């Protein structure tokens, strides 16, 4: 097997896994709240991924270049496969490890080990964003929900209808930002060649169909059994943050901003019912994923 | 066809409220039949009323089964699923209670007591009729609540139902005071009969209050 074939296989595998696993984060709220059927939600998510990947995905080539300068087929395929292994390990251990974070960690590790001219300023910006984004997400959902709490709708059903329409739109845009940011970065590692883009597009459709069922059921019903307003604000904060990051070509995990948003929604209530342990596991995943990727990247 | 936006414009929660309204209307009909049975305790009125309420109870069960299926498969937020299911069950329990009372009245009509023991019934029947009237008022308010689209209005209606329920509690308590005062002069069957009816009519008012509470919880949860 040629190295470029390995790169393409890595792109396909990574895109399929992340698009399947993260579908619940994008459309789980809409499915869990019963606004759309599972099948429609899957199609909505896949459409968002593909649109985001094609429209803004190429932006992430800047990030790939900064994190893995002078990339070769060997380094690209190694980075992609390490990331896939870390991600699968996380799935098997039921620990939410972000692919974006482990990928960035792996790229930085490979660059340092290979003495490549890694853009340290960019790495620092990425790390700072990872610290800042959850804080902003928590603060945004907290204040938005507090403001919404004071809102007294005149017509309940009109309000519910508006929430549901917005939820569908935001589900699409959340998938769009994931397609643009995370999937864009994955494809950028392997280069935005017609073959890689075609493989990524097909993986972005296949992944949600074959790799999302268990996550959708669990997260759609449990994690995202939120009020419409909570779901809406959480998705909004997450989507805006990831879109802003994409504009600056900064890799940012949707699940990170989304989990932080859910936590923000929880603390926005005067009576707080939050599973601090679950949130702590998620936070530990934010630290473990990039470090694990970085260490493996260094060893390679 | 599963590939669709589920009742996006129909709103699952509103549809469920409209369906619960069907049960509330059956309860209103059962209430009217029961009032007729209490007003005309002799002759065929009792058996006709009993049969009417039996059919209403059967219909209520069918609607309940259908709504529960709709709720579990419909465009309803999972965090209010349990409240909606509880709402349906409580509404159905009202019709069940009316059916239970109608059978009790029917059975009791066949029992003959001596003169002194049958004097007490008119007094208790008046209390029960008052409670039925209160239940009719509460059900009518519930009907308005289930079709309302304003949160404040729903809160006001809940307060109205609470006041009615408290009034019903007072009648029930007074009824029990009387019942215990007369216990030594009564046949045990009469005692348990009136005791049971007072409890059941109070249950109906409690159920109305429970539904109005659930309506407030559900509407607040989905709209804020």
Short mmCIF file of C-alpha atoms in Angstrom, two decimals:
data_model
loop_
_atom_site.label_atom_id
_atom_site.label_comp_id
_atom_site.label_asym_id
_atom_site.label_seq_id
_atom_site.Cartn_x
_atom_site.Cartn_y
_atom_site.Cartn_z
CA UNK A 1 0.00 0.00 0.00
CA UNK A 2 1.30 3.45 -0.93
CA UNK A 3 1.63 6.12 1.76
CA UNK A 4 -0.85 8.43 0.02
CA UNK A 5 -3.37 5.60 0.14
CA UNK A 6 -2.79 5.34 3.88
CA UNK A 7 -3.39 9.08 4.20
CA UNK A 8 -6.67 8.83 2.30
CA UNK A 9 -7.72 5.82 4.37
CA UNK A 10 -6.86 7.78 7.52
CA UNK A 11 -8.93 10.76 6.34
CA UNK A 12 -11.88 8.51 5.56
CA UNK A 13 -11.67 6.66 8.86
CA UNK A 14 -11.23 9.78 11.00
CA UNK A 15 -14.03 11.68 9.28
CA UNK A 16 -16.42 8.71 9.48
CA UNK A 17 -15.71 8.17 13.18
CA UNK A 18 -15.89 11.77 14.25
CA UNK A 19 -18.95 12.57 12.16
CA UNK A 20 -20.77 9.52 13.53
CA UNK A 21 -19.74 10.01 17.11
CA UNK A 22 -20.42 13.75 17.15
CA UNK A 23 -23.79 13.59 15.42
CA UNK A 24 -25.45 13.40 18.82
CA UNK A 25 -23.76 16.66 19.85
CA UNK A 26 -25.13 18.39 16.76
CA UNK A 27 -28.64 17.03 16.36
CA UNK A 28 -29.13 15.16 19.68
CA UNK A 29 -31.10 18.05 21.11
CA UNK A 30 -33.49 18.16 18.15
CA UNK A 31 -33.95 14.37 18.22
CA UNK A 32 -34.12 14.14 22.02
CA UNK A 33 -36.72 16.88 22.19
CA UNK A 34 -38.73 15.12 19.50
CA UNK A 35 -38.57 17.96 16.98
CA UNK A 36 -37.16 15.75 14.23
CA UNK A 37 -37.11 12.02 13.66
CA UNK A 38 -33.85 10.13 14.03
CA UNK A 39 -33.61 9.67 10.26
CA UNK A 40 -34.26 13.31 9.50
CA UNK A 41 -31.78 14.34 12.20
CA UNK A 42 -29.11 12.09 10.70
CA UNK A 43 -29.67 13.58 7.23
CA UNK A 44 -29.65 17.10 8.70
CA UNK A 45 -26.35 16.46 10.48
CA UNK A 46 -24.71 14.90 7.42
CA UNK A 47 -25.86 17.83 5.26
CA UNK A 48 -24.37 20.26 7.78
CA UNK A 49 -21.04 18.39 7.87
CA UNK A 50 -20.70 18.31 4.11
CA UNK A 51 -21.68 21.96 3.64
CA UNK A 52 -19.30 23.12 6.37
CA UNK A 53 -16.46 20.98 5.07
CA UNK A 54 -16.83 22.25 1.50
CA UNK A 55 -17.52 25.92 2.31
CA UNK A 56 -15.15 26.70 5.19
CA UNK A 57 -13.13 23.50 5.63
CA UNK A 58 -10.23 24.70 3.44
CA UNK A 59 -9.66 27.50 6.02
CA UNK A 60 -8.22 24.87 8.35
CA UNK A 61 -5.30 24.26 5.97
CA UNK A 62 -3.65 27.19 7.78
CA UNK A 63 -3.93 25.34 11.09
CA UNK A 64 -2.58 22.13 9.57
CA UNK A 65 0.36 24.03 8.11
CA UNK A 66 1.10 25.75 11.44
CA UNK A 67 0.88 22.54 13.47
CA UNK A 68 2.57 20.17 11.02
CA UNK A 69 4.87 22.20 8.78
CA UNK A 70 6.31 20.56 5.67
CA UNK A 71 3.98 17.66 6.13
CA UNK A 72 4.76 14.43 4.32
CA UNK A 73 2.49 11.49 3.60
CA UNK A 74 4.25 9.62 6.40
CA UNK A 75 3.67 12.27 9.08
CA UNK A 76 0.10 12.90 7.87
CA UNK A 77 -0.86 9.23 7.91
CA UNK A 78 0.85 8.72 11.29
CA UNK A 79 -1.00 11.68 12.79
CA UNK A 80 -4.34 10.53 11.43
CA UNK A 81 -3.96 6.94 12.62
CA UNK A 82 -2.75 7.95 16.07
CA UNK A 83 -5.75 10.23 16.37
CA UNK A 84 -8.10 7.47 15.28
CA UNK A 85 -6.54 5.09 17.84
CA UNK A 86 -6.88 7.66 20.65
CA UNK A 87 -10.45 8.38 19.64
CA UNK A 88 -11.40 4.68 19.49
CA UNK A 89 -9.69 4.15 22.86
CA UNK A 90 -11.84 6.95 24.29
CA UNK A 91 -15.00 5.43 22.80
CA UNK A 92 -14.15 1.98 24.17
CA UNK A 93 -13.38 3.39 27.62
CA UNK A 94 -16.53 5.52 27.43
CA UNK A 95 -14.43 8.60 28.11
CA UNK A 96 -15.30 11.54 25.87
CA UNK A 97 -11.94 12.22 24.20
CA UNK A 98 -12.08 14.99 21.61
CA UNK A 99 -10.68 14.12 18.19
CA UNK A 100 -9.80 17.77 17.55
CA UNK A 101 -7.77 17.95 20.74
CA UNK A 102 -5.99 14.64 20.28
CA UNK A 103 -5.25 15.51 16.64
CA UNK A 104 -3.72 18.86 17.57
CA UNK A 105 -1.70 17.19 20.35
CA UNK A 106 -0.44 14.49 17.97
CA UNK A 107 0.53 17.04 15.31
CA UNK A 108 2.45 19.12 17.83
CA UNK A 109 4.17 15.98 19.18
CA UNK A 110 5.20 14.81 15.70
CA UNK A 111 6.46 18.29 14.82
CA UNK A 112 8.58 18.57 17.94
CA UNK A 113 9.93 15.03 17.60
CA UNK A 114 10.76 15.62 13.93
CA UNK A 115 12.26 19.07 14.72
CA UNK A 116 9.86 20.67 12.28
CA UNK A 117 9.37 24.47 12.47
CA UNK A 118 6.25 24.31 14.66
CA UNK A 119 4.41 27.65 14.98
CA UNK A 120 4.63 28.02 18.76
CA UNK A 121 2.58 31.21 18.81
CA UNK A 122 -0.22 29.39 17.04
CA UNK A 123 -0.04 26.46 19.47
CA UNK A 124 -0.28 28.91 22.37
CA UNK A 125 -3.28 30.60 20.73
CA UNK A 126 -4.98 27.21 20.31
CA UNK A 127 -4.33 26.23 23.94
CA UNK A 128 -5.54 29.63 25.17
CA UNK A 129 -8.68 29.21 23.08
CA UNK A 130 -9.29 25.81 24.65
CA UNK A 131 -9.15 27.39 28.09
CA UNK A 132 -11.18 30.42 27.13
CA UNK A 133 -13.89 28.84 24.97
CA UNK A 134 -15.51 26.70 27.73
CA UNK A 135 -15.48 29.68 30.09
CA UNK A 136 -17.14 31.88 27.46
CA UNK A 137 -19.60 29.09 26.65
CA UNK A 138 -20.56 28.69 30.32
CA UNK A 139 -20.89 32.46 30.81
CA UNK A 140 -22.88 32.95 27.59
CA UNK A 141 -25.40 30.20 28.35
CA UNK A 142 -25.65 31.33 31.97
CA UNK A 143 -26.51 34.95 31.12
CA UNK A 144 -28.65 34.15 28.08
CA UNK A 145 -30.74 31.69 30.07
CA UNK A 146 -31.07 34.07 32.99
CA UNK A 147 -32.38 36.68 30.52
CA UNK A 148 -34.71 34.15 28.91
CA UNK A 149 -35.98 33.18 32.37
CA UNK A 150 -37.41 36.68 32.77
CA UNK A 151 -39.17 36.42 29.42
CA UNK A 152 -42.90 35.76 29.75
CA UNK A 153 -44.32 34.56 26.45
CA UNK A 154 -47.75 35.85 25.51
CA UNK A 155 -48.49 32.86 23.33
CA UNK A 156 -46.95 29.62 24.60
CA UNK A 157 -47.49 27.68 21.41
CA UNK A 158 -46.06 30.36 19.16
CA UNK A 159 -42.98 30.40 21.38
CA UNK A 160 -42.64 26.63 21.27
CA UNK A 161 -43.02 26.69 17.49
CA UNK A 162 -40.26 29.32 17.25
CA UNK A 163 -38.00 27.29 19.57
CA UNK A 164 -38.47 24.20 17.46
CA UNK A 165 -37.76 26.00 14.18
CA UNK A 166 -34.63 27.57 15.65
CA UNK A 167 -33.54 24.23 17.07
CA UNK A 168 -33.62 22.66 13.62
CA UNK A 169 -31.66 25.56 12.13
CA UNK A 170 -29.08 25.52 14.92
CA UNK A 171 -28.66 21.75 14.71
CA UNK A 172 -27.73 22.20 11.07
CA UNK A 173 -25.30 25.03 11.84
CA UNK A 174 -23.68 23.09 14.68
CA UNK A 175 -23.02 20.26 12.23
CA UNK A 176 -21.85 22.88 9.74
CA UNK A 177 -19.24 24.27 12.14
CA UNK A 178 -18.05 20.77 13.01
CA UNK A 179 -17.70 20.04 9.30
CA UNK A 180 -15.80 23.28 8.77
CA UNK A 181 -13.53 23.02 11.82
CA UNK A 182 -12.86 19.43 12.86
CA UNK A 183 -13.50 17.69 9.55
CA UNK A 184 -11.75 20.56 7.75
CA UNK A 185 -8.65 20.01 9.89
CA UNK A 186 -8.69 16.25 9.30
CA UNK A 187 -8.86 16.71 5.53
CA UNK A 188 -6.27 19.49 5.67
CA UNK A 189 -3.80 17.08 7.32
CA UNK A 190 -4.09 14.85 4.29
CA UNK A 191 -4.38 17.84 1.89
CA UNK A 192 -7.52 19.14 0.20
CA UNK A 193 -7.11 16.96 -2.90
CA UNK A 194 -10.21 15.99 -4.90
CA UNK A 195 -9.80 12.38 -3.73
CA UNK A 196 -9.53 13.27 -0.05
CA UNK A 197 -12.48 15.67 -0.27
CA UNK A 198 -14.58 13.03 -2.02
CA UNK A 199 -13.63 10.44 0.59
CA UNK A 200 -14.36 12.88 3.43
CA UNK A 201 -17.76 13.79 1.97
CA UNK A 202 -18.73 10.13 1.67
CA UNK A 203 -17.41 9.43 5.19
CA UNK A 204 -19.39 12.41 6.51
CA UNK A 205 -22.52 10.73 5.15
CA UNK A 206 -21.62 7.13 6.04
CA UNK A 207 -20.42 7.99 9.58
CA UNK A 208 -23.72 9.41 10.84
CA UNK A 209 -25.62 6.49 9.34
CA UNK A 210 -23.45 3.69 10.77
CA UNK A 211 -21.58 5.07 13.79
CA UNK A 212 -24.12 7.29 15.54
CA UNK A 213 -26.93 5.04 16.70
CA UNK A 214 -25.75 4.18 20.22
CA UNK A 215 -24.56 7.71 20.98
CA UNK A 216 -27.76 9.23 19.61
CA UNK A 217 -29.92 7.01 21.77
CA UNK A 218 -27.88 7.66 24.92
CA UNK A 219 -27.19 11.34 24.49
CA UNK A 220 -30.43 12.24 22.73
CA UNK A 221 -32.52 10.84 25.56
CA UNK A 222 -30.31 11.39 28.60
CA UNK A 223 -27.76 14.13 28.19
CA UNK A 224 -29.93 16.30 25.99
CA UNK A 225 -33.27 15.92 27.69
CA UNK A 226 -33.13 19.67 28.09
CA UNK A 227 -35.78 22.33 27.91
CA UNK A 228 -36.13 23.84 24.46
CA UNK A 229 -34.65 27.12 25.69
CA UNK A 230 -31.64 25.37 27.29
CA UNK A 231 -30.98 23.30 24.20
CA UNK A 232 -31.29 26.34 21.97
CA UNK A 233 -28.96 28.57 23.96
CA UNK A 234 -26.39 25.79 24.44
CA UNK A 235 -26.29 25.09 20.71
CA UNK A 236 -26.16 28.79 19.89
CA UNK A 237 -23.20 29.48 22.17
CA UNK A 238 -21.34 26.43 20.89
CA UNK A 239 -22.00 27.17 17.23
CA UNK A 240 -20.95 30.82 17.46
CA UNK A 241 -17.73 29.94 19.29
CA UNK A 242 -16.71 27.20 16.87
CA UNK A 243 -17.59 29.37 13.88
CA UNK A 244 -15.45 32.21 15.26
CA UNK A 245 -12.59 29.76 15.81
CA UNK A 246 -12.97 28.49 12.25
CA UNK A 247 -12.73 32.01 10.88
CA UNK A 248 -9.34 32.29 12.60
CA UNK A 249 -8.40 28.72 11.58
CA UNK A 250 -8.19 27.64 15.23
CA UNK A 251 -9.15 24.01 15.89
CA UNK A 252 -11.91 23.97 18.50
CA UNK A 253 -13.94 20.99 19.65
CA UNK A 254 -17.73 21.26 19.35
CA UNK A 255 -18.20 18.79 22.18
CA UNK A 256 -16.03 20.95 24.44
CA UNK A 257 -18.08 24.11 23.89
CA UNK A 258 -21.32 22.15 23.97
CA UNK A 259 -20.53 20.33 27.23
CA UNK A 260 -19.50 23.62 28.80
CA UNK A 261 -22.74 25.16 27.55
CA UNK A 262 -24.80 22.39 29.14
CA UNK A 263 -22.94 23.01 32.40
CA UNK A 264 -23.69 26.73 32.05
CA UNK A 265 -27.37 25.90 31.55
CA UNK A 266 -27.28 23.81 34.72
CA UNK A 267 -25.77 26.53 36.88
CA UNK A 268 -28.13 29.18 35.50
CA UNK A 269 -30.90 27.84 37.73
CA UNK A 270 -31.29 29.05 41.27
CA UNK A 271 -31.82 25.46 42.34
CA UNK A 272 -28.96 23.58 40.78
CA UNK A 273 -29.18 19.91 39.86
CA UNK A 274 -25.83 19.20 38.25
CA UNK A 275 -23.90 15.97 38.08
CA UNK A 276 -20.51 17.47 38.88
CA UNK A 277 -18.85 14.07 38.47
CA UNK A 278 -20.03 13.70 34.86
CA UNK A 279 -18.79 17.18 34.02
CA UNK A 280 -15.46 16.44 35.72
CA UNK A 281 -15.02 13.32 33.54
CA UNK A 282 -15.58 15.51 30.47
CA UNK A 283 -13.03 18.07 31.72
CA UNK A 284 -10.48 15.32 32.40
CA UNK A 285 -11.03 14.22 28.78
CA UNK A 286 -10.11 17.74 27.61
CA UNK A 287 -6.73 17.40 29.34
CA UNK A 288 -6.07 13.74 28.55
CA UNK A 289 -6.90 13.86 24.81
CA UNK A 290 -4.27 16.42 23.72
CA UNK A 291 -1.64 15.12 26.15
CA UNK A 292 -2.10 11.53 25.02
CA UNK A 293 -1.90 12.58 21.38
CA UNK A 294 1.14 14.72 22.11
CA UNK A 295 2.99 11.91 23.90
CA UNK A 296 2.28 9.38 21.15
CA UNK A 297 3.28 11.98 18.56
CA UNK A 298 6.58 12.49 20.38
CA UNK A 299 7.29 8.76 20.50
CA UNK A 300 6.60 8.39 16.78
CA UNK B 1 -43.03 7.85 6.65
CA UNK B 2 -40.29 8.33 9.24
CA UNK B 3 -38.13 10.73 7.17
CA UNK B 4 -39.88 13.91 8.19
CA UNK B 5 -39.94 16.83 10.55
CA UNK B 6 -42.26 15.43 13.19
CA UNK B 7 -45.39 17.55 13.55
CA UNK B 8 -43.17 20.58 13.50
CA UNK B 9 -46.06 22.97 12.97
CA UNK B 10 -48.62 20.91 14.89
CA UNK B 11 -46.62 20.97 18.18
CA UNK B 12 -46.78 17.63 19.98
CA UNK B 13 -47.45 19.16 23.39
CA UNK B 14 -50.45 21.17 22.18
CA UNK B 15 -51.86 18.15 20.35
CA UNK B 16 -51.58 16.15 23.59
CA UNK B 17 -53.44 18.86 25.51
CA UNK B 18 -56.24 18.76 22.94
CA UNK B 19 -56.42 14.98 23.34
CA UNK B 20 -56.48 15.25 27.15
CA UNK B 21 -59.33 17.69 26.66
CA UNK B 22 -61.34 14.83 25.13
CA UNK B 23 -61.00 12.92 28.42
CA UNK B 24 -61.93 16.01 30.44
CA UNK B 25 -65.08 16.36 28.34
CA UNK B 26 -65.94 12.72 28.98
CA UNK B 27 -65.47 13.42 32.69
CA UNK B 28 -67.89 16.36 32.40
CA UNK B 29 -70.47 14.09 30.78
CA UNK B 30 -69.93 11.48 33.49
CA UNK B 31 -70.35 14.21 36.10
CA UNK B 32 -73.68 15.26 34.55
CA UNK B 33 -74.91 11.66 34.45
CA UNK B 34 -73.92 11.15 38.08
CA UNK B 35 -75.73 14.34 39.10
CA UNK B 36 -78.83 12.91 37.42
CA UNK B 37 -78.39 9.64 39.29
CA UNK B 38 -78.15 11.46 42.63
CA UNK B 39 -81.19 13.60 41.82
CA UNK B 40 -83.30 10.59 40.78
CA UNK B 41 -82.12 7.71 42.95
CA UNK B 42 -85.08 5.49 42.17
CA UNK B 43 -86.23 3.60 39.08
CA UNK B 44 -84.36 3.15 35.83
CA UNK B 45 -82.40 6.44 36.06
CA UNK B 46 -79.69 4.70 38.06
CA UNK B 47 -79.10 1.82 35.68
CA UNK B 48 -79.28 4.10 32.62
CA UNK B 49 -76.79 6.53 34.21
CA UNK B 50 -74.55 3.66 35.22
CA UNK B 51 -74.52 2.32 31.66
CA UNK B 52 -73.80 5.80 30.24
CA UNK B 53 -70.83 6.22 32.56
CA UNK B 54 -69.58 2.71 31.79
CA UNK B 55 -69.43 3.61 28.10
CA UNK B 56 -67.71 6.92 28.90
CA UNK B 57 -65.13 5.11 31.04
CA UNK B 58 -64.47 2.63 28.23
CA UNK B 59 -63.99 5.45 25.76
CA UNK B 60 -61.69 7.25 28.18
CA UNK B 61 -59.51 4.13 28.48
CA UNK B 62 -59.26 3.89 24.69
CA UNK B 63 -58.30 7.55 24.36
CA UNK B 64 -55.76 7.20 27.17
CA UNK B 65 -54.11 4.25 25.42
CA UNK B 66 -53.99 6.17 22.14
CA UNK B 67 -52.59 9.38 23.69
CA UNK B 68 -49.85 7.51 25.55
CA UNK B 69 -48.69 5.98 22.26
CA UNK B 70 -48.78 9.40 20.62
CA UNK B 71 -46.79 10.98 23.44
CA UNK B 72 -44.07 8.34 23.38
CA UNK B 73 -43.65 8.54 19.60
CA UNK B 74 -44.51 12.16 19.02
CA UNK B 75 -42.84 15.55 18.80
CA UNK B 76 -42.62 15.98 22.55
CA UNK B 77 -39.66 17.12 24.60
CA UNK B 78 -38.33 14.17 26.64
CA UNK B 79 -38.03 16.27 29.80
CA UNK B 80 -41.83 16.72 29.95
CA UNK B 81 -42.72 13.23 28.78
CA UNK B 82 -43.40 11.95 32.29
CA UNK B 83 -45.53 14.98 33.18
CA UNK B 84 -47.65 14.58 30.06
CA UNK B 85 -48.14 10.86 30.75
CA UNK B 86 -49.09 11.66 34.36
CA UNK B 87 -51.57 14.27 33.09
CA UNK B 88 -53.27 11.66 30.89
CA UNK B 89 -53.40 9.09 33.70
CA UNK B 90 -54.87 11.55 36.19
CA UNK B 91 -57.52 12.70 33.69
CA UNK B 92 -58.46 9.08 33.05
CA UNK B 93 -58.65 8.42 36.79
CA UNK B 94 -61.44 11.03 37.08
CA UNK B 95 -63.66 9.07 34.70
CA UNK B 96 -62.67 5.85 36.49
CA UNK B 97 -63.75 7.40 39.81
CA UNK B 98 -67.10 8.46 38.37
CA UNK B 99 -67.67 4.93 37.09
CA UNK B 100 -66.77 3.49 40.50
CA UNK B 101 -69.24 5.87 42.20
CA UNK B 102 -72.01 5.11 39.70
CA UNK B 103 -71.65 1.38 40.38
CA UNK B 104 -71.64 2.06 44.11
CA UNK B 105 -74.87 4.08 43.81
CA UNK B 106 -76.43 1.37 41.71
CA UNK B 107 -75.50 -1.36 44.20
CA UNK B 108 -76.65 0.66 47.19
CA UNK B 109 -80.05 1.36 45.58
CA UNK B 110 -80.82 -2.34 45.88
CA UNK B 111 -80.31 -2.36 49.66
CA UNK B 112 -83.38 -1.71 51.85
CA UNK B 113 -83.01 -0.09 55.29
CA UNK B 114 -85.69 0.48 57.93
CA UNK B 115 -87.32 3.96 58.20
CA UNK B 116 -85.02 5.60 60.75
CA UNK B 117 -81.93 4.62 58.84
CA UNK B 118 -83.05 6.03 55.47
CA UNK B 119 -83.62 9.54 56.88
CA UNK B 120 -79.95 10.47 56.77
CA UNK B 121 -79.45 10.01 53.05
CA UNK B 122 -81.00 13.30 51.89
CA UNK B 123 -78.55 15.27 53.99
CA UNK B 124 -75.54 13.48 52.58
CA UNK B 125 -76.89 13.53 49.04
CA UNK B 126 -77.01 17.33 49.26
CA UNK B 127 -73.32 17.44 50.25
CA UNK B 128 -72.41 15.06 47.44
CA UNK B 129 -74.39 17.12 44.94
CA UNK B 130 -72.47 20.23 46.04
CA UNK B 131 -69.20 18.40 45.52
CA UNK B 132 -70.31 17.28 42.07
CA UNK B 133 -71.18 20.87 41.21
CA UNK B 134 -67.72 21.96 42.33
CA UNK B 135 -66.16 19.20 40.22
CA UNK B 136 -68.20 20.38 37.20
CA UNK B 137 -66.84 23.91 37.75
CA UNK B 138 -63.27 22.61 38.13
CA UNK B 139 -63.56 20.53 34.96
CA UNK B 140 -64.87 23.53 33.02
CA UNK B 141 -61.90 25.60 34.21
CA UNK B 142 -59.56 22.77 33.30
CA UNK B 143 -61.03 22.79 29.82
CA UNK B 144 -60.19 26.49 29.50
CA UNK B 145 -56.73 25.88 30.90
CA UNK B 146 -55.95 23.15 28.37
CA UNK B 147 -56.91 25.39 25.47
CA UNK B 148 -55.29 28.54 26.78
CA UNK B 149 -52.14 29.96 25.19
CA UNK B 150 -51.10 32.39 27.93
CA UNK B 151 -48.94 31.42 30.89
CA UNK B 152 -50.46 34.01 33.20
CA UNK B 153 -53.97 32.90 32.33
CA UNK B 154 -53.02 29.27 33.04
CA UNK B 155 -51.61 30.31 36.44
CA UNK B 156 -54.83 32.19 37.27
CA UNK B 157 -56.97 29.20 36.29
CA UNK B 158 -54.83 26.97 38.48
CA UNK B 159 -55.54 29.26 41.43
CA UNK B 160 -59.29 29.07 40.67
CA UNK B 161 -59.16 25.28 40.69
CA UNK B 162 -57.18 25.32 43.94
CA UNK B 163 -59.89 27.47 45.56
CA UNK B 164 -62.59 25.04 44.37
CA UNK B 165 -60.60 22.10 45.70
CA UNK B 166 -60.31 23.79 49.10
CA UNK B 167 -64.06 24.40 49.10
CA UNK B 168 -64.53 20.70 48.32
CA UNK B 169 -62.23 19.79 51.20
CA UNK B 170 -64.41 21.81 53.59
CA UNK B 171 -67.57 20.07 52.38
CA UNK B 172 -65.88 16.70 52.70
CA UNK B 173 -64.66 17.46 56.24
CA UNK B 174 -68.12 18.68 57.30
CA UNK B 175 -69.59 15.54 55.73
CA UNK B 176 -67.23 13.31 57.70
CA UNK B 177 -67.98 15.20 60.93
CA UNK B 178 -71.66 14.53 60.37
CA UNK B 179 -71.03 10.97 59.34
CA UNK B 180 -69.10 10.15 62.52
CA UNK B 181 -71.68 11.98 64.66
CA UNK B 182 -74.41 9.80 63.19
CA UNK B 183 -72.38 6.62 63.00
CA UNK B 184 -74.13 4.95 65.94
CA UNK B 185 -77.54 5.40 64.30
CA UNK B 186 -76.41 4.15 60.89
CA UNK B 187 -76.11 0.80 59.24
CA UNK B 188 -72.41 0.02 58.66
CA UNK B 189 -73.13 -0.23 54.93
CA UNK B 190 -74.48 3.34 54.90
CA UNK B 191 -71.40 4.53 56.77
CA UNK B 192 -68.93 2.96 54.35
CA UNK B 193 -71.08 4.01 51.38
CA UNK B 194 -71.07 7.74 52.26
CA UNK B 195 -67.48 7.59 53.44
CA UNK B 196 -66.44 6.11 50.10
CA UNK B 197 -68.43 8.64 48.07
CA UNK B 198 -67.00 11.58 50.00
CA UNK B 199 -63.49 10.26 49.40
CA UNK B 200 -64.09 9.62 45.71
CA UNK B 201 -65.61 13.05 45.06
CA UNK B 202 -62.67 14.59 46.88
CA UNK B 203 -60.32 12.50 44.70
CA UNK B 204 -61.96 13.99 41.60
CA UNK B 205 -61.32 17.52 42.85
CA UNK B 206 -57.76 16.59 43.81
CA UNK B 207 -57.24 15.16 40.32
CA UNK B 208 -58.46 18.41 38.75
CA UNK B 209 -55.96 20.30 40.87
CA UNK B 210 -53.17 17.86 39.97
CA UNK B 211 -53.87 18.26 36.26
CA UNK B 212 -53.87 22.05 36.54
CA UNK B 213 -50.51 21.85 38.37
CA UNK B 214 -49.11 19.62 35.64
CA UNK B 215 -50.39 21.98 32.93
CA UNK B 216 -48.56 24.84 34.63
CA UNK B 217 -45.36 22.78 34.94
CA UNK B 218 -45.48 21.62 31.33
CA UNK B 219 -46.28 24.99 29.77
CA UNK B 220 -43.64 26.74 31.87
CA UNK B 221 -41.05 24.10 31.02
CA UNK B 222 -41.54 24.28 27.25
CA UNK B 223 -41.95 28.01 26.85
CA UNK B 224 -39.27 29.47 29.15
#
